[in-house]
Coordinates of C-alpha atoms in Angstrom, one line a residue:
M146 CA 44.0 24.0 7.4
T147 CA 44.6 20.4 8.5
A148 CA 48.0 19.0 9.6
A149 CA 48.3 17.1 6.4
D150 CA 47.7 20.2 4.3
L151 CA 50.2 22.0 6.4
L152 CA 52.8 19.4 5.9
T153 CA 52.1 19.3 2.2
S154 CA 52.5 23.1 1.8
E155 CA 55.8 23.0 3.8
A156 CA 57.2 20.2 1.7
A157 CA 56.3 22.1 -1.4
A158 CA 57.8 25.4 -0.2
T159 CA 61.0 23.8 1.0
P160 CA 62.3 22.8 -2.4
A161 CA 61.4 26.2 -3.9
A162 CA 63.3 27.9 -1.1
S163 CA 66.2 25.6 -1.5
D164 CA 66.3 26.3 -5.2
A165 CA 66.2 30.1 -4.6
R166 CA 69.1 29.8 -2.3
Q167 CA 71.1 27.8 -4.8
V168 CA 70.4 30.4 -7.5
W169 CA 71.4 33.2 -5.2
R170 CA 74.6 31.4 -4.3
R171 CA 75.5 30.8 -7.9
L172 CA 74.9 34.4 -8.7
R173 CA 77.0 35.7 -5.8
A174 CA 79.9 33.4 -7.1
R175 CA 80.0 35.7 -10.2
P176 CA 81.8 39.0 -9.3
S177 CA 80.8 40.7 -12.4
A178 CA 77.1 40.0 -11.8
V179 CA 77.5 41.2 -8.2
V180 CA 79.2 44.5 -9.2
S181 CA 76.5 45.0 -12.0
G182 CA 73.7 44.5 -9.4
I183 CA 75.3 47.0 -7.0
V184 CA 75.6 49.6 -9.8
L185 CA 72.0 49.1 -10.8
V186 CA 70.7 49.3 -7.2
L187 CA 72.7 52.5 -6.7
L188 CA 71.3 53.9 -9.9
V189 CA 67.7 53.1 -8.9
V190 CA 68.3 54.6 -5.4
L191 CA 69.6 57.8 -7.0
A192 CA 66.7 58.0 -9.3
I193 CA 64.2 57.4 -6.5
A194 CA 66.0 60.0 -4.3
A195 CA 66.2 62.6 -7.1
P196 CA 63.9 65.2 -5.3
L197 CA 66.0 64.8 -2.1
L198 CA 69.3 65.1 -3.9
A199 CA 68.0 68.1 -5.9
A200 CA 67.0 69.8 -2.6
L201 CA 70.4 68.9 -1.2
E202 CA 72.2 70.6 -4.0
G203 CA 69.7 73.5 -3.9
Q204 CA 68.7 73.2 -7.5
D205 CA 65.5 72.7 -9.5
V206 CA 65.1 70.5 -12.5
N207 CA 63.6 73.2 -14.7
A208 CA 65.2 76.3 -13.3
Y209 CA 67.1 78.4 -15.9
H210 CA 70.3 80.3 -15.1
D211 CA 71.0 82.7 -17.9
S212 CA 73.8 84.3 -16.0
L213 CA 75.8 81.1 -16.1
V214 CA 76.0 80.8 -19.9
D215 CA 78.0 82.9 -22.3
S216 CA 75.5 84.5 -24.7
A217 CA 78.3 85.9 -26.8
R218 CA 79.5 82.3 -27.6
G219 CA 76.1 81.0 -28.3
G220 CA 75.2 79.7 -24.7
V221 CA 78.4 77.9 -23.8
P222 CA 78.6 77.4 -19.9
V223 CA 80.9 79.8 -18.1
G224 CA 83.8 78.0 -16.4
S225 CA 85.6 74.7 -16.8
F226 CA 84.1 71.3 -17.4
G227 CA 80.7 72.6 -18.3
G228 CA 80.3 75.0 -15.5
V229 CA 81.1 72.6 -12.6
S230 CA 80.9 74.5 -9.3
G231 CA 79.8 74.1 -5.7
D232 CA 76.2 74.9 -6.7
H233 CA 76.2 72.8 -9.8
W234 CA 78.1 69.6 -9.1
L235 CA 78.2 68.2 -12.7
G236 CA 77.9 71.6 -14.5
I237 CA 75.0 73.1 -16.3
E238 CA 73.2 72.6 -19.6
P239 CA 74.4 74.7 -22.5
G240 CA 72.0 77.4 -23.7
T241 CA 69.6 77.1 -20.7
G242 CA 71.8 77.0 -17.7
R243 CA 69.7 74.2 -16.1
D244 CA 71.5 72.0 -13.6
L245 CA 72.9 68.9 -15.3
F246 CA 73.2 66.7 -12.2
V247 CA 69.5 67.1 -11.3
R248 CA 68.3 66.5 -15.0
L249 CA 70.5 63.4 -15.2
L250 CA 68.8 62.1 -12.0
Y251 CA 65.2 62.8 -13.3
G252 CA 66.3 61.4 -16.7
A253 CA 67.2 58.1 -15.0
R254 CA 63.8 58.1 -13.6
V255 CA 62.1 58.3 -17.0
S256 CA 64.5 55.8 -18.7
L257 CA 64.1 53.2 -16.0
L258 CA 60.4 53.7 -15.6
V259 CA 59.8 53.3 -19.4
A260 CA 62.1 50.3 -19.7
L261 CA 60.5 48.5 -16.6
G262 CA 56.9 49.3 -17.7
A263 CA 57.5 48.2 -21.2
T264 CA 59.2 45.0 -20.1
V265 CA 56.2 44.1 -17.8
V266 CA 53.8 44.7 -20.8
Q267 CA 56.0 42.6 -23.1
L268 CA 56.2 39.7 -20.7
A269 CA 52.4 39.8 -19.9
I270 CA 51.4 39.6 -23.6
G271 CA 54.3 37.4 -24.7
V272 CA 53.6 34.8 -22.0
A273 CA 49.9 34.7 -22.7
I274 CA 50.3 34.3 -26.5
G275 CA 53.1 31.9 -26.2
L276 CA 51.2 29.7 -23.7
A277 CA 48.1 29.9 -26.0
A278 CA 50.1 28.9 -29.1
G279 CA 51.8 26.1 -27.4
L280 CA 48.8 24.6 -25.8
G281 CA 46.3 25.3 -28.6
N282 CA 45.4 23.2 -31.6
R283 CA 47.3 23.3 -34.8
L284 CA 45.2 26.1 -36.3
L285 CA 45.5 28.4 -33.3
D286 CA 49.2 27.7 -33.1
S287 CA 49.7 28.5 -36.7
F288 CA 47.6 31.7 -36.5
L289 CA 49.4 33.0 -33.4
S290 CA 52.8 32.1 -34.7
R291 CA 52.1 34.1 -37.9
V292 CA 51.0 37.2 -35.8
T293 CA 54.2 36.8 -33.7
D294 CA 56.3 36.7 -36.9
V295 CA 54.6 40.0 -38.0
M296 CA 55.2 41.7 -34.8
V297 CA 58.9 40.7 -34.7
A298 CA 59.3 42.1 -38.3
L299 CA 57.7 45.5 -37.6
P300 CA 60.1 48.4 -37.8
M301 CA 59.7 50.0 -34.4
L302 CA 61.6 53.2 -35.0
V303 CA 59.6 54.0 -38.2
L304 CA 56.3 53.3 -36.4
G305 CA 57.4 55.4 -33.5
I306 CA 58.1 58.4 -35.8
S307 CA 54.7 58.0 -37.5
L308 CA 53.0 58.1 -34.1
T309 CA 53.7 61.8 -33.6
A310 CA 51.1 62.6 -36.2
I311 CA 48.4 60.5 -34.6
V312 CA 48.8 60.8 -30.7
P313 CA 47.8 64.1 -29.3
S314 CA 50.7 66.2 -27.9
D315 CA 49.2 66.4 -24.4
F316 CA 49.2 62.6 -23.9
P317 CA 51.9 61.6 -21.3
R318 CA 54.9 60.6 -23.2
P319 CA 56.3 58.1 -20.7
V320 CA 53.0 56.2 -20.8
L321 CA 52.9 56.4 -24.5
L322 CA 56.5 54.9 -24.8
I323 CA 55.6 52.1 -22.3
L324 CA 52.5 51.2 -24.3
F325 CA 54.3 51.5 -27.7
I326 CA 57.4 49.4 -26.8
G327 CA 55.4 46.9 -24.8
L328 CA 52.6 46.4 -27.4
L329 CA 55.1 46.0 -30.3
G330 CA 57.9 44.2 -28.6
W331 CA 56.4 41.0 -27.1
G332 CA 57.3 38.7 -30.2
G333 CA 60.6 37.4 -28.8
T334 CA 58.9 36.6 -25.4
S335 CA 56.1 34.8 -27.2
R336 CA 58.5 32.7 -29.3
I337 CA 60.6 31.6 -26.3
V338 CA 57.4 30.6 -24.2
R339 CA 55.9 28.8 -27.2
A340 CA 59.0 26.7 -27.7
Q341 CA 59.4 25.9 -24.0
T342 CA 55.6 25.0 -23.7
L343 CA 55.9 22.6 -26.6
S344 CA 58.8 20.9 -24.9
L345 CA 57.3 20.9 -21.5
K346 CA 53.9 19.6 -22.3
Q347 CA 55.5 16.3 -23.5
L348 CA 57.0 15.6 -20.1
D349 CA 55.6 13.1 -17.6
F350 CA 54.4 15.6 -14.9
V351 CA 52.2 17.4 -17.4
S352 CA 50.8 14.1 -18.7
A353 CA 50.1 13.1 -15.1
A354 CA 48.3 16.4 -14.4
R355 CA 46.1 15.8 -17.4
L356 CA 45.3 12.2 -16.4
G357 CA 44.4 13.6 -13.1
G358 CA 41.6 15.6 -14.6
S359 CA 43.2 19.0 -14.8
G360 CA 42.1 21.2 -17.7
R361 CA 44.4 22.9 -20.2
W362 CA 44.6 26.3 -18.4
R363 CA 44.9 24.6 -15.0
V364 CA 47.9 22.7 -16.3
A365 CA 49.3 26.0 -17.7
R366 CA 48.8 27.8 -14.4
R367 CA 50.0 25.2 -12.0
E368 CA 52.4 23.0 -14.0
L369 CA 53.8 25.1 -16.9
L370 CA 54.1 28.6 -15.5
P371 CA 56.6 27.6 -12.7
S372 CA 58.7 25.8 -15.1
L373 CA 58.7 28.8 -17.5
A374 CA 59.8 31.2 -14.8
A375 CA 63.6 30.7 -15.4
P376 CA 63.7 31.4 -19.2
V377 CA 61.2 34.3 -18.7
I378 CA 63.2 35.9 -16.0
T379 CA 66.4 35.5 -18.0
Y380 CA 64.9 37.0 -21.2
A381 CA 63.4 39.8 -19.0
A382 CA 66.9 40.7 -17.8
L383 CA 68.0 41.0 -21.4
L384 CA 64.9 43.0 -22.4
L385 CA 65.5 45.7 -20.0
P386 CA 68.7 47.1 -21.5
S387 CA 67.2 46.7 -25.0
N388 CA 64.1 48.8 -23.9
I389 CA 66.4 51.5 -22.4
V390 CA 68.1 51.8 -25.7
T391 CA 64.8 51.9 -27.6
E392 CA 63.5 54.7 -25.3
A393 CA 66.7 56.7 -25.8
S394 CA 66.7 56.2 -29.5
L395 CA 63.0 57.4 -29.7
S396 CA 63.8 60.4 -27.5
F397 CA 66.9 61.1 -29.6
L398 CA 64.8 61.2 -32.7
G399 CA 62.4 63.6 -31.0
V400 CA 59.4 61.4 -30.8
G401 CA 59.9 60.2 -27.2
V402 CA 59.9 62.3 -24.0
K403 CA 59.3 66.0 -24.7
P404 CA 60.9 69.0 -23.0
P405 CA 60.9 70.1 -20.2
T406 CA 60.8 66.4 -18.9
P407 CA 64.4 65.2 -19.0
S408 CA 65.5 62.0 -20.6
W409 CA 69.0 60.7 -21.5
G410 CA 68.1 60.2 -25.1
Q411 CA 66.6 63.8 -25.2
M412 CA 69.7 65.1 -23.7
L413 CA 71.9 63.3 -26.2
S414 CA 69.7 64.7 -29.0
S415 CA 70.3 68.3 -27.8
A416 CA 74.0 67.6 -27.0
Q417 CA 74.9 66.8 -30.6
T418 CA 75.1 70.6 -31.3
W419 CA 77.4 71.2 -28.3
F420 CA 79.8 68.4 -28.5
R421 CA 82.7 70.6 -29.6
A422 CA 82.0 73.5 -27.2
D423 CA 80.9 71.5 -24.2
P424 CA 81.9 67.8 -24.5
T425 CA 80.8 67.1 -20.8
Y426 CA 77.2 67.6 -21.8
V427 CA 77.7 64.7 -24.3
L428 CA 79.7 62.4 -22.2
L429 CA 77.6 62.4 -19.0
P430 CA 74.3 61.1 -20.4
A431 CA 76.1 58.9 -22.9
G432 CA 78.3 57.4 -20.1
L433 CA 75.3 56.8 -17.9
L434 CA 73.4 55.1 -20.7
F435 CA 76.4 52.9 -21.5
V436 CA 77.0 51.9 -17.8
T437 CA 73.3 51.1 -17.3
V438 CA 72.9 49.0 -20.5
L439 CA 76.2 47.2 -19.7
A440 CA 75.2 46.5 -16.1
F441 CA 71.9 45.1 -17.1
T442 CA 73.5 43.0 -19.8
V443 CA 76.1 41.5 -17.5
L444 CA 73.5 40.9 -14.7
G445 CA 71.2 39.2 -17.3
D446 CA 74.0 36.8 -18.3
G447 CA 74.7 36.1 -14.6
V448 CA 71.1 35.3 -14.0
R449 CA 71.0 33.0 -17.0
T450 CA 74.0 31.1 -15.8
A451 CA 72.6 31.0 -12.2
L452 CA 69.3 29.6 -13.4
D453 CA 70.9 27.1 -15.9
P454 CA 74.3 26.1 -14.5
R455 CA 74.6 23.4 -17.0
A456 CA 75.9 25.9 -19.6
A457 CA 78.7 27.1 -17.3
S458 CA 79.5 23.4 -16.4
R459 CA 79.8 22.5 -20.0
L460 CA 82.2 25.4 -20.6
R461 CA 84.4 24.5 -17.5
I462 CA 84.5 20.9 -18.5
G463 CA 85.5 21.8 -22.0
R464 CA 88.3 24.2 -20.8
R465 CA 89.5 21.7 -18.2
A466 CA 89.5 18.9 -20.8
S467 CA 91.5 21.1 -23.2
R468 CA 94.1 21.8 -20.4
T469 CA 94.5 18.3 -19.1
S470 CA 94.4 16.4 -22.3
P471 CA 97.6 14.4 -22.7
K472 CA 99.7 15.5 -25.8
S473 CA 100.1 12.8 -28.3
P474 CA 103.7 11.4 -28.3
K475 CA 105.9 12.5 -31.2
G476 CA 106.2 10.1 -34.0
N477 CA 102.8 8.5 -33.7
G478 CA 100.7 8.6 -36.8

């Protein structure tokens, strides 16, 4: 690499690094986003460390404890708060006696893995189709736009229920959920990328790249994709909680993760018969699902504001103007 190439690469890297620091500074200025990020990092660490924590508690994710449930009452855990004890930190599962703490951790693994994998598939397909529609001719744009409209209108839960009659039962359910949600849920990403592409390709830097001899896909790779990073990242932060809810809904309906593999949605599905006798079994997975979705949503909003501070600036100016605007004197018409 020559000295000129080195200087050029350093000059190109410096603004990117500066922009990243500015985004990080704006994100840290939002306490709600910081707290949400900490909660999500903690949840991910607990999910990754599930085998270690299970060994620390001395329990197995699929070990039954028949002696800890009251068979005379239909399998209700013995003891208060769902059987909480020194051996079972959050109690046990009604009917089976399996440790609830360990199953919640392994359920977090499944829910986060499915949501993240489905989001990656959605973004990959949506960005590719959105770019093709935005850069293609009118016929290709019209065709891909109609396909996107069909994908957005498809009833995902109904199609998910119908999959149980088609897919073999031995097919890995987490992989099936990733493919199902990802292959059917890319429509929103495609619409956003297409709209941004149609707007960006009218700008001067894209025209200059074309006049310089760059082909259509070279322009897409080197000019458009970096400019699309902010809206795509923002939308990905909002897709993750939506995919968590979709996975939980499918598992709740019995077409998602199958026992003995734990999942929050699956636990809620079985907990609906125990909510009177053992409310702890309902509240714990429901509470974790609520906190996770809320944290992702708040963090996504913080990322959106950090990447596009003009929205927050407009809000602040509007509020400041409403506070400092002089009151009209009485008697004036």
